[in-house]
């Protein structure tokens, strides 16, 4: 039978309670003021929540993506902004754990896994979002290393992170000309531009990162030269599970709030859940939430088993983030006029859900990944 173990359930409940106490009191204020509190990441780290899948020898919990997904769902129930922060600081960790040299792992992983340090992932540029391989940032070879120049856009934790994984061009056009580098925040020539004013996920900073003659020693290149696009794509395969899990958390929060409200709110002499229009809407919200959760869990289980999971992660990301958009929109509908005000969190869920359909590859790109995978499997040889 499919159910969480007692250990997983208590881990999830403890994470939810901790996040409610830590993040709950300033949620509304931080959403209004677009404020990110780095100290919250440290606090989450002290509970072991910032390095769940990172190997124990490097300071993580050494658990799988299944456990990671369960916990991210709980963080996102309280704050999608901090769930995304945990997911994004996880990207350099999964990259280094899989591709880093021993020196890179020992230098960065313990700090990132414990939440003492914050990580960022710098792939997108003003002119290259979905078509990531068309990036223009360059890494010019010099004696002993590289010099990086370019502009990275939409970077979560820009200006706050301690270390950036930066993709830049060491060779010709296309994916094969890209390499990946570790750039510490104190590197000379690294600066930060515009902070985006966003519709949702407002407690999570999204900032332009500028590289002007940033010197990076060869030892800070991740993987072989020309392998950076694969480094990024492999990390995003894993990242898409974490965005799916965050979206499931948003679904769960919206469903809980709207369901409770529909049981309490009375019109025409009865609770509005007793009207089929509302009851069936809640039934669909619950069904979408559960289907999304199952796909996220399946993708995570495949990854943990060492099986191919790229297609499953893309499916989970599409279904979960589309569910989050639909479920949060319906939650606003359940609340009627109240739902449209800032008095209740359902409008925030709706604003936060929208970006889930965009980050870590738009849902159109996920469909491209799925279609290509189908073609590989189903084309006659
Ligand atoms: N794992 C490892 N390597 C991979 C890979 C994967 N999943 N997918 C591709 N590669 C490698 C392969 O070596 C491949 O070469 P071969 O086909 O010869 O093996 C090479 O990359 C090129 O692959 P494609 O031909 O598939 O490349 P493409 O240019 O057609 O692009 C794409 C594919 C799927 C559209 C990709 O560009 C993509 O995912 N785009 C979306 C980018 C994205 O997700 N951005 C999110 C930004 S990060 C973010 O949002 C984080 C945040 O802060 C919240």
JSON list of C-alpha atoms and ligand atoms in Angstrom, two decimals, residues 84 88 91 121 123-124 129-133 154-156 175-176 229-231 233-234 236-237 240 243 310 358-362 365-366 368-369 372, ligand 1:
[
{"chain": "A", "resi": 84, "resn": "UNK", "atom": "CA", "xyz": [11.75, 28.06, -3.59]},
{"chain": "A", "resi": 88, "resn": "UNK", "atom": "CA", "xyz": [17.35, 27.00, -5.27]},
{"chain": "A", "resi": 91, "resn": "UNK", "atom": "CA", "xyz": [20.72, 23.37, -6.94]},
{"chain": "A", "resi": 121, "resn": "UNK", "atom": "CA", "xyz": [22.02, 29.18, -10.02]},
{"chain": "A", "resi": 123, "resn": "UNK", "atom": "CA", "xyz": [21.70, 30.27, -16.27]},
{"chain": "A", "resi": 124, "resn": "UNK", "atom": "CA", "xyz": [19.13, 32.67, -17.78]},
{"chain": "A", "resi": 129, "resn": "UNK", "atom": "CA", "xyz": [15.34, 32.10, -21.13]},
{"chain": "A", "resi": 130, "resn": "UNK", "atom": "CA", "xyz": [13.74, 29.01, -22.65]},
{"chain": "A", "resi": 131, "resn": "UNK", "atom": "CA", "xyz": [16.51, 28.80, -25.27]},
{"chain": "A", "resi": 132, "resn": "UNK", "atom": "CA", "xyz": [19.15, 28.54, -22.58]},
{"chain": "A", "resi": 133, "resn": "UNK", "atom": "CA", "xyz": [21.85, 27.27, -24.97]},
{"chain": "A", "resi": 154, "resn": "UNK", "atom": "CA", "xyz": [16.04, 36.38, -13.01]},
{"chain": "A", "resi": 155, "resn": "UNK", "atom": "CA", "xyz": [18.53, 35.06, -10.49]},
{"chain": "A", "resi": 156, "resn": "UNK", "atom": "CA", "xyz": [16.93, 33.91, -7.26]},
{"chain": "A", "resi": 175, "resn": "UNK", "atom": "CA", "xyz": [24.98, 23.72, -25.89]},
{"chain": "A", "resi": 176, "resn": "UNK", "atom": "CA", "xyz": [28.40, 22.17, -26.42]},
{"chain": "A", "resi": 229, "resn": "UNK", "atom": "CA", "xyz": [24.90, 22.79, -20.38]},
{"chain": "A", "resi": 230, "resn": "UNK", "atom": "CA", "xyz": [24.57, 19.17, -19.25]},
{"chain": "A", "resi": 231, "resn": "UNK", "atom": "CA", "xyz": [25.45, 20.26, -15.69]},
{"chain": "A", "resi": 233, "resn": "UNK", "atom": "CA", "xyz": [20.08, 20.49, -17.50]},
{"chain": "A", "resi": 234, "resn": "UNK", "atom": "CA", "xyz": [20.74, 17.64, -15.08]},
{"chain": "A", "resi": 236, "resn": "UNK", "atom": "CA", "xyz": [17.08, 21.33, -13.60]},
{"chain": "A", "resi": 237, "resn": "UNK", "atom": "CA", "xyz": [15.73, 17.78, -13.96]},
{"chain": "A", "resi": 240, "resn": "UNK", "atom": "CA", "xyz": [11.73, 20.42, -11.46]},
{"chain": "A", "resi": 243, "resn": "UNK", "atom": "CA", "xyz": [9.22, 23.07, -7.97]},
{"chain": "A", "resi": 310, "resn": "UNK", "atom": "CA", "xyz": [13.79, 13.54, -16.65]},
{"chain": "A", "resi": 358, "resn": "UNK", "atom": "CA", "xyz": [7.32, 29.65, -15.45]},
{"chain": "A", "resi": 359, "resn": "UNK", "atom": "CA", "xyz": [10.38, 28.95, -13.24]},
{"chain": "A", "resi": 360, "resn": "UNK", "atom": "CA", "xyz": [12.89, 26.17, -13.87]},
{"chain": "A", "resi": 361, "resn": "UNK", "atom": "CA", "xyz": [11.56, 25.84, -17.41]},
{"chain": "A", "resi": 362, "resn": "UNK", "atom": "CA", "xyz": [8.13, 27.06, -18.52]},
{"chain": "A", "resi": 365, "resn": "UNK", "atom": "CA", "xyz": [9.40, 23.70, -22.23]},
{"chain": "A", "resi": 366, "resn": "UNK", "atom": "CA", "xyz": [8.37, 20.77, -20.00]},
{"chain": "A", "resi": 368, "resn": "UNK", "atom": "CA", "xyz": [8.99, 19.86, -25.20]},
{"chain": "A", "resi": 369, "resn": "UNK", "atom": "CA", "xyz": [11.08, 17.68, -22.86]},
{"chain": "A", "resi": 372, "resn": "UNK", "atom": "CA", "xyz": [11.32, 14.62, -27.17]},
{"chain": "B", "resi": 1, "resn": "LIG", "atom": "N1", "xyz": [20.56, 16.04, -18.58]},
{"chain": "B", "resi": 1, "resn": "LIG", "atom": "C1", "xyz": [21.85, 16.10, -18.96]},
{"chain": "B", "resi": 1, "resn": "LIG", "atom": "N2", "xyz": [22.24, 16.62, -20.13]},
{"chain": "B", "resi": 1, "resn": "LIG", "atom": "C2", "xyz": [21.29, 17.09, -20.95]},
{"chain": "B", "resi": 1, "resn": "LIG", "atom": "C3", "xyz": [19.92, 17.06, -20.62]},
{"chain": "B", "resi": 1, "resn": "LIG", "atom": "C4", "xyz": [19.56, 16.51, -19.38]},
{"chain": "B", "resi": 1, "resn": "LIG", "atom": "N3", "xyz": [18.28, 16.46, -18.99]},
{"chain": "B", "resi": 1, "resn": "LIG", "atom": "N4", "xyz": [19.21, 17.61, -21.62]},
{"chain": "B", "resi": 1, "resn": "LIG", "atom": "C5", "xyz": [20.10, 17.98, -22.55]},
{"chain": "B", "resi": 1, "resn": "LIG", "atom": "N5", "xyz": [21.36, 17.67, -22.15]},
{"chain": "B", "resi": 1, "resn": "LIG", "atom": "C6", "xyz": [22.63, 17.94, -22.83]},
{"chain": "B", "resi": 1, "resn": "LIG", "atom": "C7", "xyz": [22.98, 16.86, -23.81]},
{"chain": "B", "resi": 1, "resn": "LIG", "atom": "O1", "xyz": [24.37, 16.70, -23.86]},
{"chain": "B", "resi": 1, "resn": "LIG", "atom": "C8", "xyz": [22.52, 17.43, -25.12]},
{"chain": "B", "resi": 1, "resn": "LIG", "atom": "O2", "xyz": [23.29, 17.01, -26.20]},
{"chain": "B", "resi": 1, "resn": "LIG", "atom": "P1", "xyz": [22.90, 15.65, -26.98]},
{"chain": "B", "resi": 1, "resn": "LIG", "atom": "O3", "xyz": [21.46, 15.80, -27.36]},
{"chain": "B", "resi": 1, "resn": "LIG", "atom": "O4", "xyz": [23.83, 15.67, -28.11]},
{"chain": "B", "resi": 1, "resn": "LIG", "atom": "O5", "xyz": [23.12, 14.55, -26.00]},
{"chain": "B", "resi": 1, "resn": "LIG", "atom": "C9", "xyz": [22.75, 18.92, -24.95]},
{"chain": "B", "resi": 1, "resn": "LIG", "atom": "O6", "xyz": [22.53, 19.15, -23.56]},
{"chain": "B", "resi": 1, "resn": "LIG", "atom": "C10", "xyz": [21.80, 19.78, -25.74]},
{"chain": "B", "resi": 1, "resn": "LIG", "atom": "O7", "xyz": [20.48, 19.38, -25.47]},
{"chain": "B", "resi": 1, "resn": "LIG", "atom": "P2", "xyz": [19.28, 19.83, -26.38]},
{"chain": "B", "resi": 1, "resn": "LIG", "atom": "O8", "xyz": [19.63, 19.59, -27.83]},
{"chain": "B", "resi": 1, "resn": "LIG", "atom": "O9", "xyz": [18.05, 19.18, -25.85]},
{"chain": "B", "resi": 1, "resn": "LIG", "atom": "O10", "xyz": [19.26, 21.40, -26.12]},
{"chain": "B", "resi": 1, "resn": "LIG", "atom": "P3", "xyz": [18.26, 22.51, -26.60]},
{"chain": "B", "resi": 1, "resn": "LIG", "atom": "O11", "xyz": [19.02, 23.73, -26.93]},
{"chain": "B", "resi": 1, "resn": "LIG", "atom": "O12", "xyz": [17.31, 21.97, -27.63]},
{"chain": "B", "resi": 1, "resn": "LIG", "atom": "O13", "xyz": [17.46, 22.88, -25.24]},
{"chain": "B", "resi": 1, "resn": "LIG", "atom": "C11", "xyz": [15.77, 22.66, -23.58]},
{"chain": "B", "resi": 1, "resn": "LIG", "atom": "C12", "xyz": [16.73, 21.97, -24.52]},
{"chain": "B", "resi": 1, "resn": "LIG", "atom": "C13", "xyz": [15.05, 21.52, -22.87]},
{"chain": "B", "resi": 1, "resn": "LIG", "atom": "C14", "xyz": [14.77, 23.53, -24.30]},
{"chain": "B", "resi": 1, "resn": "LIG", "atom": "C15", "xyz": [16.57, 23.52, -22.54]},
{"chain": "B", "resi": 1, "resn": "LIG", "atom": "O14", "xyz": [17.13, 24.65, -23.17]},
{"chain": "B", "resi": 1, "resn": "LIG", "atom": "C16", "xyz": [15.74, 23.97, -21.39]},
{"chain": "B", "resi": 1, "resn": "LIG", "atom": "O15", "xyz": [15.50, 23.23, -20.45]},
{"chain": "B", "resi": 1, "resn": "LIG", "atom": "N6", "xyz": [15.29, 25.27, -21.42]},
{"chain": "B", "resi": 1, "resn": "LIG", "atom": "C17", "xyz": [14.64, 25.86, -20.25]},
{"chain": "B", "resi": 1, "resn": "LIG", "atom": "C18", "xyz": [15.66, 26.52, -19.39]},
{"chain": "B", "resi": 1, "resn": "LIG", "atom": "C19", "xyz": [15.24, 26.58, -17.96]},
{"chain": "B", "resi": 1, "resn": "LIG", "atom": "O16", "xyz": [14.66, 25.64, -17.42]},
{"chain": "B", "resi": 1, "resn": "LIG", "atom": "N7", "xyz": [15.55, 27.68, -17.32]},
{"chain": "B", "resi": 1, "resn": "LIG", "atom": "C20", "xyz": [15.25, 27.82, -15.94]},
{"chain": "B", "resi": 1, "resn": "LIG", "atom": "C21", "xyz": [16.17, 28.80, -15.35]},
{"chain": "B", "resi": 1, "resn": "LIG", "atom": "S1", "xyz": [16.65, 28.41, -13.73]},
{"chain": "B", "resi": 1, "resn": "LIG", "atom": "C22", "xyz": [15.46, 28.94, -12.72]},
{"chain": "B", "resi": 1, "resn": "LIG", "atom": "O17", "xyz": [14.35, 29.26, -13.06]},
{"chain": "B", "resi": 1, "resn": "LIG", "atom": "C23", "xyz": [15.91, 28.83, -11.32]},
{"chain": "B", "resi": 1, "resn": "LIG", "atom": "C24", "xyz": [15.45, 29.85, -10.39]},
{"chain": "B", "resi": 1, "resn": "LIG", "atom": "O18", "xyz": [16.17, 30.76, -10.00]},
{"chain": "B", "resi": 1, "resn": "LIG", "atom": "C25", "xyz": [14.11, 29.67, -9.79]}
]
